Short mmCIF file of C-alpha atoms and ligand atoms in Angstrom, two decimals:
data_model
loop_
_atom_site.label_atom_id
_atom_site.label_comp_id
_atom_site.label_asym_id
_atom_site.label_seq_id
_atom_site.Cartn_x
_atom_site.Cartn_y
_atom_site.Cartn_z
CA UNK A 1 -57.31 -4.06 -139.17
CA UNK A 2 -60.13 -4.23 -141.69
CA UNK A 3 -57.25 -6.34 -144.35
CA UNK A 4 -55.98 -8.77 -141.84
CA UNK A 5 -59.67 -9.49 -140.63
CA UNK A 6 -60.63 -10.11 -144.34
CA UNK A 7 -57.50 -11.85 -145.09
CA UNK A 8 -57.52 -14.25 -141.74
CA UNK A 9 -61.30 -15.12 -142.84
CA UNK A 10 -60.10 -16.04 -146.12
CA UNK A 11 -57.95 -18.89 -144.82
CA UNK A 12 -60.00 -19.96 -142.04
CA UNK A 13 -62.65 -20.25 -144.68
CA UNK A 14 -60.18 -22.23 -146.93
CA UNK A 15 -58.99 -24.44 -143.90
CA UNK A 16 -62.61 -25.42 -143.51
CA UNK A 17 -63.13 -26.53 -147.26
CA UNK A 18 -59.88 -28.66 -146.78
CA UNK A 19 -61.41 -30.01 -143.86
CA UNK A 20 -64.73 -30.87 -145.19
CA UNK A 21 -63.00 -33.09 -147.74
CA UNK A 22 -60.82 -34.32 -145.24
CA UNK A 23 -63.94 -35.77 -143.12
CA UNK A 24 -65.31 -37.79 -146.50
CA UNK A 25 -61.43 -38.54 -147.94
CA UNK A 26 -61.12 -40.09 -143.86
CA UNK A 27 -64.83 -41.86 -143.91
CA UNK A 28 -63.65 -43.12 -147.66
CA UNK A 29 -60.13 -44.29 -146.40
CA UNK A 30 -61.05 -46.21 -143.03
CA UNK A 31 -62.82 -49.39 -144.32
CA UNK A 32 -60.03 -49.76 -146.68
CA UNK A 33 -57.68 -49.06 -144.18
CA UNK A 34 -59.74 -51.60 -141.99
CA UNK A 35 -58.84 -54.42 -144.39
CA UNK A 36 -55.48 -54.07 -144.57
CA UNK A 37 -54.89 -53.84 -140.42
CA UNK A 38 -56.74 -56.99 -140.13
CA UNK A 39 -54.62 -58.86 -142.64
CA UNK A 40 -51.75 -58.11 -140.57
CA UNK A 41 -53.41 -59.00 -137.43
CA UNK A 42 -53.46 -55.33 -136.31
CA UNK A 43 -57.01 -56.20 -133.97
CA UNK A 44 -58.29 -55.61 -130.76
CA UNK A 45 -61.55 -57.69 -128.98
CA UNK A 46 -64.05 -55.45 -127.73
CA UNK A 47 -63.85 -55.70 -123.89
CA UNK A 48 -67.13 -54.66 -122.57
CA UNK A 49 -69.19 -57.06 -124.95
CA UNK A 50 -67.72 -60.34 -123.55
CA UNK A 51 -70.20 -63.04 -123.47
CA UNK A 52 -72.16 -61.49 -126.35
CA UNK A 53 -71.51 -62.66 -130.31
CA UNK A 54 -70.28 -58.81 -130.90
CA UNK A 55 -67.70 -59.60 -128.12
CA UNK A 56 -65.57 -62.23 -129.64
CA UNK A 57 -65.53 -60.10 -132.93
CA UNK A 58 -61.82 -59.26 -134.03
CA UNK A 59 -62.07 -54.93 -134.36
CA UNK A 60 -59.40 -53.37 -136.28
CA UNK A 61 -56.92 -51.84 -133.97
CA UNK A 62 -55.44 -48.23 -135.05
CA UNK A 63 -57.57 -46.80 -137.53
CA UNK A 64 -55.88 -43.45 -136.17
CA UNK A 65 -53.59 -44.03 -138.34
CA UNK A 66 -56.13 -43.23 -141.36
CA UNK A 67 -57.03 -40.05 -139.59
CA UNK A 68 -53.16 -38.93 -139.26
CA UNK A 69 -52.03 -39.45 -142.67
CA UNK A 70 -55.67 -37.35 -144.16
CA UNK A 71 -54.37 -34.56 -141.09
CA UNK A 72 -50.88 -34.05 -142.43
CA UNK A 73 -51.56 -33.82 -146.09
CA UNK A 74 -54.12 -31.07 -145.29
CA UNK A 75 -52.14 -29.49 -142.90
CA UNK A 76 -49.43 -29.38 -145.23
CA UNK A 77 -51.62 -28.67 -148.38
CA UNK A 78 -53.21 -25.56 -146.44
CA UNK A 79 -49.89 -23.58 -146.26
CA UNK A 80 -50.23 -22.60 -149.89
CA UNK A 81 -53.44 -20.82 -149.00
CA UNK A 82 -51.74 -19.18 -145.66
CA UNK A 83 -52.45 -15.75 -147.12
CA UNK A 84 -51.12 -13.79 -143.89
CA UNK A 85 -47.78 -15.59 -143.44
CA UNK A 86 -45.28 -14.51 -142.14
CA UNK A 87 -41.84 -16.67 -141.81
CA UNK A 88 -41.69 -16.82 -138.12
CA UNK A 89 -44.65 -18.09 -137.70
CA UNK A 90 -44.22 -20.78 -140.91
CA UNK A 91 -41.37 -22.49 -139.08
CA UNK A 92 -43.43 -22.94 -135.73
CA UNK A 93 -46.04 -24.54 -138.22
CA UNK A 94 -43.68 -26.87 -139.67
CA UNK A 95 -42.28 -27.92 -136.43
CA UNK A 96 -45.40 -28.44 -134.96
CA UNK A 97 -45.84 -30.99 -137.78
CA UNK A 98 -42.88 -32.66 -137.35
CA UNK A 99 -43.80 -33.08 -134.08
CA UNK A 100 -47.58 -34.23 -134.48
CA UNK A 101 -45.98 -36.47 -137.22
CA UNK A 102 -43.52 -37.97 -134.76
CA UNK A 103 -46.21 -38.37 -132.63
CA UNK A 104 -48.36 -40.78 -134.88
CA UNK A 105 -45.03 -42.25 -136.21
CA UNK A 106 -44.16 -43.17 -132.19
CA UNK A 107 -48.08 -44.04 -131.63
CA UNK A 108 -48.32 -46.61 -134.63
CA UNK A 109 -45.40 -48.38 -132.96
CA UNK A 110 -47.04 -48.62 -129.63
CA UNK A 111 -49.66 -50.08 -131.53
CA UNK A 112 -47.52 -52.71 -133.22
CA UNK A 113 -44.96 -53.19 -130.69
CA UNK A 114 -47.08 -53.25 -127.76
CA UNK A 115 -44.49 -51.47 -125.50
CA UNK A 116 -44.06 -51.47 -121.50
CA UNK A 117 -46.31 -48.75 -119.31
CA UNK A 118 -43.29 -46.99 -118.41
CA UNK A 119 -41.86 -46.13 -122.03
CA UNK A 120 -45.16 -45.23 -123.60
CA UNK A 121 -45.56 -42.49 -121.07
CA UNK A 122 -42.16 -40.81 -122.14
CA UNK A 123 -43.00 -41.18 -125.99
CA UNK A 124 -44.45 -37.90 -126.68
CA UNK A 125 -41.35 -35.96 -124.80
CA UNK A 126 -39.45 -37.04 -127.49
CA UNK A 127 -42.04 -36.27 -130.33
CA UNK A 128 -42.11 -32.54 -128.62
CA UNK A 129 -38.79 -31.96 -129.30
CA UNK A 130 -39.31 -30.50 -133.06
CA UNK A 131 -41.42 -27.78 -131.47
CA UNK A 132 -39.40 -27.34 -128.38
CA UNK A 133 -36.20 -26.72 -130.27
CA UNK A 134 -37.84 -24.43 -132.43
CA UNK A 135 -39.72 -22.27 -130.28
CA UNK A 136 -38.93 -18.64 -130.94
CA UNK A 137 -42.07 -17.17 -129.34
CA UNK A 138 -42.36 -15.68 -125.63
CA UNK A 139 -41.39 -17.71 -122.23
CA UNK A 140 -43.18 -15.24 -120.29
CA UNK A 141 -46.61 -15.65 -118.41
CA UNK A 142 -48.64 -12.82 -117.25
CA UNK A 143 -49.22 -12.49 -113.79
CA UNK A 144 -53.24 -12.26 -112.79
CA UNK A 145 -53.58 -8.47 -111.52
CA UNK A 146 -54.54 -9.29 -108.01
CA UNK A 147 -51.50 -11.27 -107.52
CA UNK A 148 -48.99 -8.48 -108.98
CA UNK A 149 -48.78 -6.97 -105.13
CA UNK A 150 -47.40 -10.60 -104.19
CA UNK A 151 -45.37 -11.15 -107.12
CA UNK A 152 -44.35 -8.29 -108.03
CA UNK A 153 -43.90 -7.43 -111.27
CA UNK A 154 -46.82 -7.96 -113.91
CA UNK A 155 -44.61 -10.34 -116.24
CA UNK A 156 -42.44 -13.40 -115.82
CA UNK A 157 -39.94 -14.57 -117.80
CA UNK A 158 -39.51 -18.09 -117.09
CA UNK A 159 -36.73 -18.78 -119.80
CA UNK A 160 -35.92 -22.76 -120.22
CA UNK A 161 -38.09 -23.50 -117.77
CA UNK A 162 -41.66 -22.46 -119.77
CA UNK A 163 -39.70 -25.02 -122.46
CA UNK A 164 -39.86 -27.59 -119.35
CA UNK A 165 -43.78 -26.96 -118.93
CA UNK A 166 -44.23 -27.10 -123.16
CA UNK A 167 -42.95 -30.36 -123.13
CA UNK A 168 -45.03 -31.84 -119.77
CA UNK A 169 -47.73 -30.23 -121.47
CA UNK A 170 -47.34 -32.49 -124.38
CA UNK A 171 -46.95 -35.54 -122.25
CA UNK A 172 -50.25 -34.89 -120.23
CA UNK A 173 -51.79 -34.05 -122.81
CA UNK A 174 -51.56 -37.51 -125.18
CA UNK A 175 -51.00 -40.08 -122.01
CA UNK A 176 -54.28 -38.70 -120.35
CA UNK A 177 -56.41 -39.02 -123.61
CA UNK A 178 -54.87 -42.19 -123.56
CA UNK A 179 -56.31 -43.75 -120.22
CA UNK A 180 -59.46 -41.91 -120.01
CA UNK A 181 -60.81 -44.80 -122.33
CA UNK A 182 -62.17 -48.04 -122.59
CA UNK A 183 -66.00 -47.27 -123.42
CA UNK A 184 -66.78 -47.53 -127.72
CA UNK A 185 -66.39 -43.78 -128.65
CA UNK A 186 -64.94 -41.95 -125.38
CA UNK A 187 -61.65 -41.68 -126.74
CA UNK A 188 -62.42 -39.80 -130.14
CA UNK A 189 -65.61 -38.28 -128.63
CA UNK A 190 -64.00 -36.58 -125.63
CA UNK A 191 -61.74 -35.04 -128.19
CA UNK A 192 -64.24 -33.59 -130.24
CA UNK A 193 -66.05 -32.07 -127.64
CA UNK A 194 -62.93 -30.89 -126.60
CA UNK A 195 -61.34 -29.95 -130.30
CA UNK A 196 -64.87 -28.22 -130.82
CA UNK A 197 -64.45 -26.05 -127.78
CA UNK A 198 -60.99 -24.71 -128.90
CA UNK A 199 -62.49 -24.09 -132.03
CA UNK A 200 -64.71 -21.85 -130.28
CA UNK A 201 -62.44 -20.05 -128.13
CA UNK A 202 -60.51 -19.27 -130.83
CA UNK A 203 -63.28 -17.88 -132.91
CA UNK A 204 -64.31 -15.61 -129.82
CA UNK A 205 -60.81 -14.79 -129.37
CA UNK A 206 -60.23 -13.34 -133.06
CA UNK A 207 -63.78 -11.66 -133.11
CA UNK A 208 -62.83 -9.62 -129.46
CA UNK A 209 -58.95 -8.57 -130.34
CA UNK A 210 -57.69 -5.64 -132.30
CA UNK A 211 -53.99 -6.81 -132.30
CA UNK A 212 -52.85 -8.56 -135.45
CA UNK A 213 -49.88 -10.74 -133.61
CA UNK A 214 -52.76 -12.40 -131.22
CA UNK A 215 -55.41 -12.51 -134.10
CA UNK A 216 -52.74 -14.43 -136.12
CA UNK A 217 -51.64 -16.51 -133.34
CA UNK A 218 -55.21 -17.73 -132.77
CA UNK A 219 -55.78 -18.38 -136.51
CA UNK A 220 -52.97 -20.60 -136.59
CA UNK A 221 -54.83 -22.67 -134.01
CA UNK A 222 -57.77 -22.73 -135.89
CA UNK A 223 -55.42 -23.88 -138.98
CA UNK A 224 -54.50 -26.81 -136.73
CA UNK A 225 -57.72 -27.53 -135.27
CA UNK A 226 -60.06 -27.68 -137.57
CA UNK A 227 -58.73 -30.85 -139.71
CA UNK A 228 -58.30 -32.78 -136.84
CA UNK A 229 -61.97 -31.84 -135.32
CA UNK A 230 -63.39 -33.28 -139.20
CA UNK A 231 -60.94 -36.49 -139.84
CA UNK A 232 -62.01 -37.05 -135.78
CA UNK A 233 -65.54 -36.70 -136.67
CA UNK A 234 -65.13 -39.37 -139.66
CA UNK A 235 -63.34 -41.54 -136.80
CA UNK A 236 -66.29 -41.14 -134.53
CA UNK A 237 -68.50 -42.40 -136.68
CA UNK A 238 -67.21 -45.75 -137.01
CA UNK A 239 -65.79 -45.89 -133.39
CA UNK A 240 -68.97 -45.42 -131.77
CA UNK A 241 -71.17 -47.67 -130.18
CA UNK A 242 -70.56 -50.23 -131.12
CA UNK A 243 -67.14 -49.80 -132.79
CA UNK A 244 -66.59 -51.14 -135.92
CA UNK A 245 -63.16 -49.72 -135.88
CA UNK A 246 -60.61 -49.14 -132.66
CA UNK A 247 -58.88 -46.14 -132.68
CA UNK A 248 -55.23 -46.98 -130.98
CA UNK A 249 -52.73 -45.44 -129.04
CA UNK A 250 -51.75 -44.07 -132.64
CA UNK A 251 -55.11 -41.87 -132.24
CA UNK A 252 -54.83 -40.64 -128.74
CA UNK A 253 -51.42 -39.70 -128.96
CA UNK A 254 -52.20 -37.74 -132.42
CA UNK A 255 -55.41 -35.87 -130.83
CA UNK A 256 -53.32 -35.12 -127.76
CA UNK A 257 -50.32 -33.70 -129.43
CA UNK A 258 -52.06 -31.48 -131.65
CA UNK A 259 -53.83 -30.20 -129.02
CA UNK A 260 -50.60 -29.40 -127.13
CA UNK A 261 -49.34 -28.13 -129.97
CA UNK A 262 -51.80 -25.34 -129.95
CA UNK A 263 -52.86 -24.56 -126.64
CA UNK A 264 -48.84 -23.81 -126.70
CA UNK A 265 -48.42 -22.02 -130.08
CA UNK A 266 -52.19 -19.97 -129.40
CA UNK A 267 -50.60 -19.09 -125.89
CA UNK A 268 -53.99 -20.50 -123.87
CA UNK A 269 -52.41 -23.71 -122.02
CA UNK A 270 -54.09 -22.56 -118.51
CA UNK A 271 -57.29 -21.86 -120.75
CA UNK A 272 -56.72 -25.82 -122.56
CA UNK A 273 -56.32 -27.15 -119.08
CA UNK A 274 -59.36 -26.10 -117.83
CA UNK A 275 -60.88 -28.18 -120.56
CA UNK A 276 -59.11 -30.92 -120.06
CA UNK A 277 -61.05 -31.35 -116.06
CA UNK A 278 -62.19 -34.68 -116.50
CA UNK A 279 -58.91 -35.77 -118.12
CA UNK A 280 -56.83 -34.27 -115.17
CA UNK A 281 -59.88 -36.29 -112.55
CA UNK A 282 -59.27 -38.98 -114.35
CA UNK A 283 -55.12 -38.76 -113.82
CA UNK A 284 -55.72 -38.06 -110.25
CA UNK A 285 -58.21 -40.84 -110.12
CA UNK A 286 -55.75 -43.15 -111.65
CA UNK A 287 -52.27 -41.72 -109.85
CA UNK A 288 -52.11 -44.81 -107.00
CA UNK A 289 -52.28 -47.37 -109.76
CA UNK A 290 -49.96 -45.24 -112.36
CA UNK A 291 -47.34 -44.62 -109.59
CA UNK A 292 -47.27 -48.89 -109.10
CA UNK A 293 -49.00 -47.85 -104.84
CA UNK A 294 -51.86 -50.33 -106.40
CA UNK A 295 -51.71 -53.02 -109.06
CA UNK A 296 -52.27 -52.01 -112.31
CA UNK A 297 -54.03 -54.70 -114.75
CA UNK A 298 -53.15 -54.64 -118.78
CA UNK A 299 -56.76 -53.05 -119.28
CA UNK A 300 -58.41 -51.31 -115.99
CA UNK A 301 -62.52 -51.89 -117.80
CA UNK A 302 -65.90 -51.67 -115.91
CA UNK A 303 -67.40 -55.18 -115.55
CA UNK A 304 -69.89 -56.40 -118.36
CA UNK A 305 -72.87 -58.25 -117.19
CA UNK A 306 -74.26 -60.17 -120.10
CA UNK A 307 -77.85 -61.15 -118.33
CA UNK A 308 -78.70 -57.59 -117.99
CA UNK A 309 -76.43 -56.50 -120.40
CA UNK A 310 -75.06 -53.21 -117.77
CA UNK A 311 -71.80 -52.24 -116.89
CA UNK A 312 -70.55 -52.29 -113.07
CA UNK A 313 -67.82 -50.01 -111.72
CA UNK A 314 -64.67 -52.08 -110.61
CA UNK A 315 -62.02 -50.70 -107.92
CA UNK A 316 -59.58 -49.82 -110.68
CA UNK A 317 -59.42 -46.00 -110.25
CA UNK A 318 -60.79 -44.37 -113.49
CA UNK A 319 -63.51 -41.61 -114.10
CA UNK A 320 -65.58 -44.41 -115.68
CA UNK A 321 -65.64 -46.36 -112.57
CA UNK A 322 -66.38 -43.22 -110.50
CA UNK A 323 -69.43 -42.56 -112.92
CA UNK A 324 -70.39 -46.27 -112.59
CA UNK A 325 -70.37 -46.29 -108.34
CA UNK A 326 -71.91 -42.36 -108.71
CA UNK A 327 -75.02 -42.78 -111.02
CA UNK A 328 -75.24 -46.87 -110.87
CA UNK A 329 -75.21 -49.49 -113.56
CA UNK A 330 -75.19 -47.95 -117.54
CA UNK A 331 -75.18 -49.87 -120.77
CA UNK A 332 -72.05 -49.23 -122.51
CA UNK A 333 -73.66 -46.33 -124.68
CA UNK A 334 -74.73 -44.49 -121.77
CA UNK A 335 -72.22 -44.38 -119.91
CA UNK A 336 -70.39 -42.58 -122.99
CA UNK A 337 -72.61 -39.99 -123.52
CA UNK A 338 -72.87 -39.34 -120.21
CA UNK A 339 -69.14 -38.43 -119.51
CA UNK A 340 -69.28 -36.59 -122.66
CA UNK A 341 -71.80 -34.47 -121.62
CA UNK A 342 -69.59 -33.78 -118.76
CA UNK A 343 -66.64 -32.79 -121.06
CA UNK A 344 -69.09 -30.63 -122.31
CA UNK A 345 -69.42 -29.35 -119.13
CA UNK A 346 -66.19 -28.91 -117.78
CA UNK A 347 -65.58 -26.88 -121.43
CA UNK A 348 -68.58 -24.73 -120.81
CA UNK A 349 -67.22 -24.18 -117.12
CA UNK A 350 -64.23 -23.02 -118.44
CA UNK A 351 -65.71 -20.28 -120.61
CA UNK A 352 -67.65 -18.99 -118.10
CA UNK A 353 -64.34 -18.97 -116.02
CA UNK A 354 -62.67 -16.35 -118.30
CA UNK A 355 -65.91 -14.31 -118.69
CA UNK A 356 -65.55 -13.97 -114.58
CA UNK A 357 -61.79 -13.85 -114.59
CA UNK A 358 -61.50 -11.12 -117.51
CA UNK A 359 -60.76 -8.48 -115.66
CA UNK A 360 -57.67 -10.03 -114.23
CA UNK A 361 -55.26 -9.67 -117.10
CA UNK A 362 -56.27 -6.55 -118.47
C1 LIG B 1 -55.38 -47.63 -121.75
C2 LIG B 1 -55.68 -47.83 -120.27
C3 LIG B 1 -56.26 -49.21 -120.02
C4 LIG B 1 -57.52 -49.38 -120.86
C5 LIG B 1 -57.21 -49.15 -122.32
C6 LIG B 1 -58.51 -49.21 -123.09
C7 LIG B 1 -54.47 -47.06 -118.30
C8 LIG B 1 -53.20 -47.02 -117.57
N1 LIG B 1 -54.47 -47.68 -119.50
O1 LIG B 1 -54.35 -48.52 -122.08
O2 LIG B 1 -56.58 -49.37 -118.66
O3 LIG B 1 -58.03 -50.69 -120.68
O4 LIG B 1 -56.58 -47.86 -122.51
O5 LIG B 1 -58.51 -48.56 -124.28
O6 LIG B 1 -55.47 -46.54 -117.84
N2 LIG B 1 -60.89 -51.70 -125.93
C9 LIG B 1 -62.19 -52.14 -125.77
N3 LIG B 1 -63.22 -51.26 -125.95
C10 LIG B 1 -63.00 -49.96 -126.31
C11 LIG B 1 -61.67 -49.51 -126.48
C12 LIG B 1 -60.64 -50.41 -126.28
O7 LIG B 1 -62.41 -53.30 -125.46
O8 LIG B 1 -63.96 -49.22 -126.46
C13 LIG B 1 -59.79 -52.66 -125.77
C14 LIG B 1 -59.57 -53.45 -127.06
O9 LIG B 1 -59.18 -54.76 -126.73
C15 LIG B 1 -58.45 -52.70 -127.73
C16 LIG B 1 -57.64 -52.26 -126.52
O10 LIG B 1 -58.58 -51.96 -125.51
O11 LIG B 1 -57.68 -53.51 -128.60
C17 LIG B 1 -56.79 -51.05 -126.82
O12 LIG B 1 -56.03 -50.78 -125.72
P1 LIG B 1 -54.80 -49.76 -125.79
O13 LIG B 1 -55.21 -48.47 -126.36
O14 LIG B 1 -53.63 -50.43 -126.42
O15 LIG B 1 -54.57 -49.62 -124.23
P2 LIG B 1 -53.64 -48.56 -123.51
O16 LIG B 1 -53.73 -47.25 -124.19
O17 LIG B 1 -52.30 -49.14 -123.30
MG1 LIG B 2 -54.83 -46.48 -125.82
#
């Protein structure tokens, strides 16, 4: 126990290194980046600042593309200081890059091509498939103890059908980082509250477990999660108010699938849900539009006001509207940190959650 601990350390504390040069290689790479996206007329206008000079400013559109290429080559450089590898878990590495890489590869195209609603939401089923075909781990889920009388047995195999749930996982997981947006920052800062929090739960996780297989299973999380909670960080601090860069659907699908990626391969997708809440409000929220009940507009943004220079809810149905009509008019800034505070929220709900709920799968 005392070699693996030392050994697991070892890399985690080598993962971080990479990452730390990863956040300055990323804040290096995205004004270059930035230059060469505008000269192919990759830009977006920023929205919420219509009617102000800022407004009619072209923003370079999918500077997650900077943050994906820094990701892989650290994710790929960091195997050769994986001191506690073994095979089986290699190839579940390596096809959870293929599919993150798929995943930008199909994002950047969005980007470019601009496809229809209804395609984009299938995208990242297909970029799952690496890690879906690979997939040697469990497909069983442990039943809560008080439900075991009802169930009745204490462990389900649910075969092709846990497969089923890896790959919906995947597709919640990008599409709804993907339309809880709009507001400079909210769609790399909700994923570095959330990115920070699985940090943390793994941490906590390694720290409270004895058994090697589990300890392992978490570090490979953090092995995941850590580069793309720096290069995100690098991100942020040109995306935020008021961007200088736009992230694009290359970005949201990236953060989503890696988070996917390990919720599934750390065995903690109920525990990744939970800190996904405002994500999953935001779905429900937005389900009569998404399912074509409503109208759905190109870009479903609050209203900009440029004499008081305040955002106003619409009656498109997003979290950021709800927050508008809730807590009344916000700049644009506000209104950010505000629902990231309540990501932050929703995360710390969650750990409190399992602290309640130990006892039920012990
Ligand atoms: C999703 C949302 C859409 C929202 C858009 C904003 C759904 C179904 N889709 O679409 O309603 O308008 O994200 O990102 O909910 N933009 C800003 N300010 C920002 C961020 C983006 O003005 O802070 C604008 C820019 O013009 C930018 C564009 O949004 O170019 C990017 O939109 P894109 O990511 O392509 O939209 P979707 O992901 O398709
Ligand atoms: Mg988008």
């Amino acid at each position: 126990h005392f070699d693996i601990d030392r050994e697991l350390r070892r890399s985690i504390l080598i993962n971080a290194g990479l990452s730390l040069a990863g956040f300055f290689a990323t804040v290096k790479l995205i004004p270059v980046a930035s230059r060469y996206v505008l000269r192919r007329n990759l830009f977006g206008y920023d929205i919420n600042k219509k009617g102000t000079p800022q407004g009619t400013v072209k923003v370079p559109e999918s500077l997650g593309i900077a943050v994906g290429i820094v990701y892989l080559v650290l994710a790929i450089v960091f195997q050769y200081f994986n001191f506690t590898a073994d095979s089986n878990w290699l190839v579940e590495y390596n096809a959870a890059l293929a599919s993150i890489c798929f995943m930008i590869l199909l994002g950047f195209t969005d980007d470019v091509l601009d496809v229809p609603w209804r395609v984009k939401l299938i995208l990242p089923s297909f970029a799952a498939l690496p890690l879906l075909m690979a997939y040697a781990g469990h497909t069983t889920i442990i039943i809560p103890k008080p439900l075991i009388p009802y169930v009745g047995m204490e462990i389900l195999d649910l075969g092709w059908i846990y497969k089923l749930y890896m790959g919906l996982l995947a597709v919640f997981c990008t599409n709804s980082i993907n339309i809880h947006a709009g507001l400079n920052g909210l769609e790399v800062g909700q994923t570095v509250v959330i990115a920070a929090a699985i940090l943390l739960h793994n941490i906590i996780q390694i720290g409270a477990s004895k058994d090697p297989e589990y300890m392992q299973a978490h570090a490979f999380s953090i092995y995941l999660v850590q580069p793309m909670l720096a290069t995100s960080l690098a991100l942020l601090s040109y995306n935020w108010y008021p961007s200088s860069v736009f992230v694009g659907d290359t970005y949201t699908y990236f953060a989503g699938m890696t988070m996917a990626v390990v919720g599934i391969l750390g065995h903690y997708s109920e525990t990744l849900l939970i800190f996904f809440l405002p994500q999953i409000l935001n779905f429900l929220l937005s389900l009569p539009q998404l399912a074509g009940f409503v109208k759905c507009p190109r870009h479903r943004l609050p209203r900009f006001d440029p004499q008081s220079g305040l955002l106003t809810g619409t009656n498109d149905g997003t979290l950021v509207n709800f927050f508008l009509r809730a807590f009344g008019q916000k700049t644009e800034k506000s209104l950010c940190i505000l629902l990231l505070l309540f990501q932050a929220m929703a995360c710390g709900f969650c750990f409190l959650l399992r602290w309640l709920l130990a006892g039920w799968y012990k």
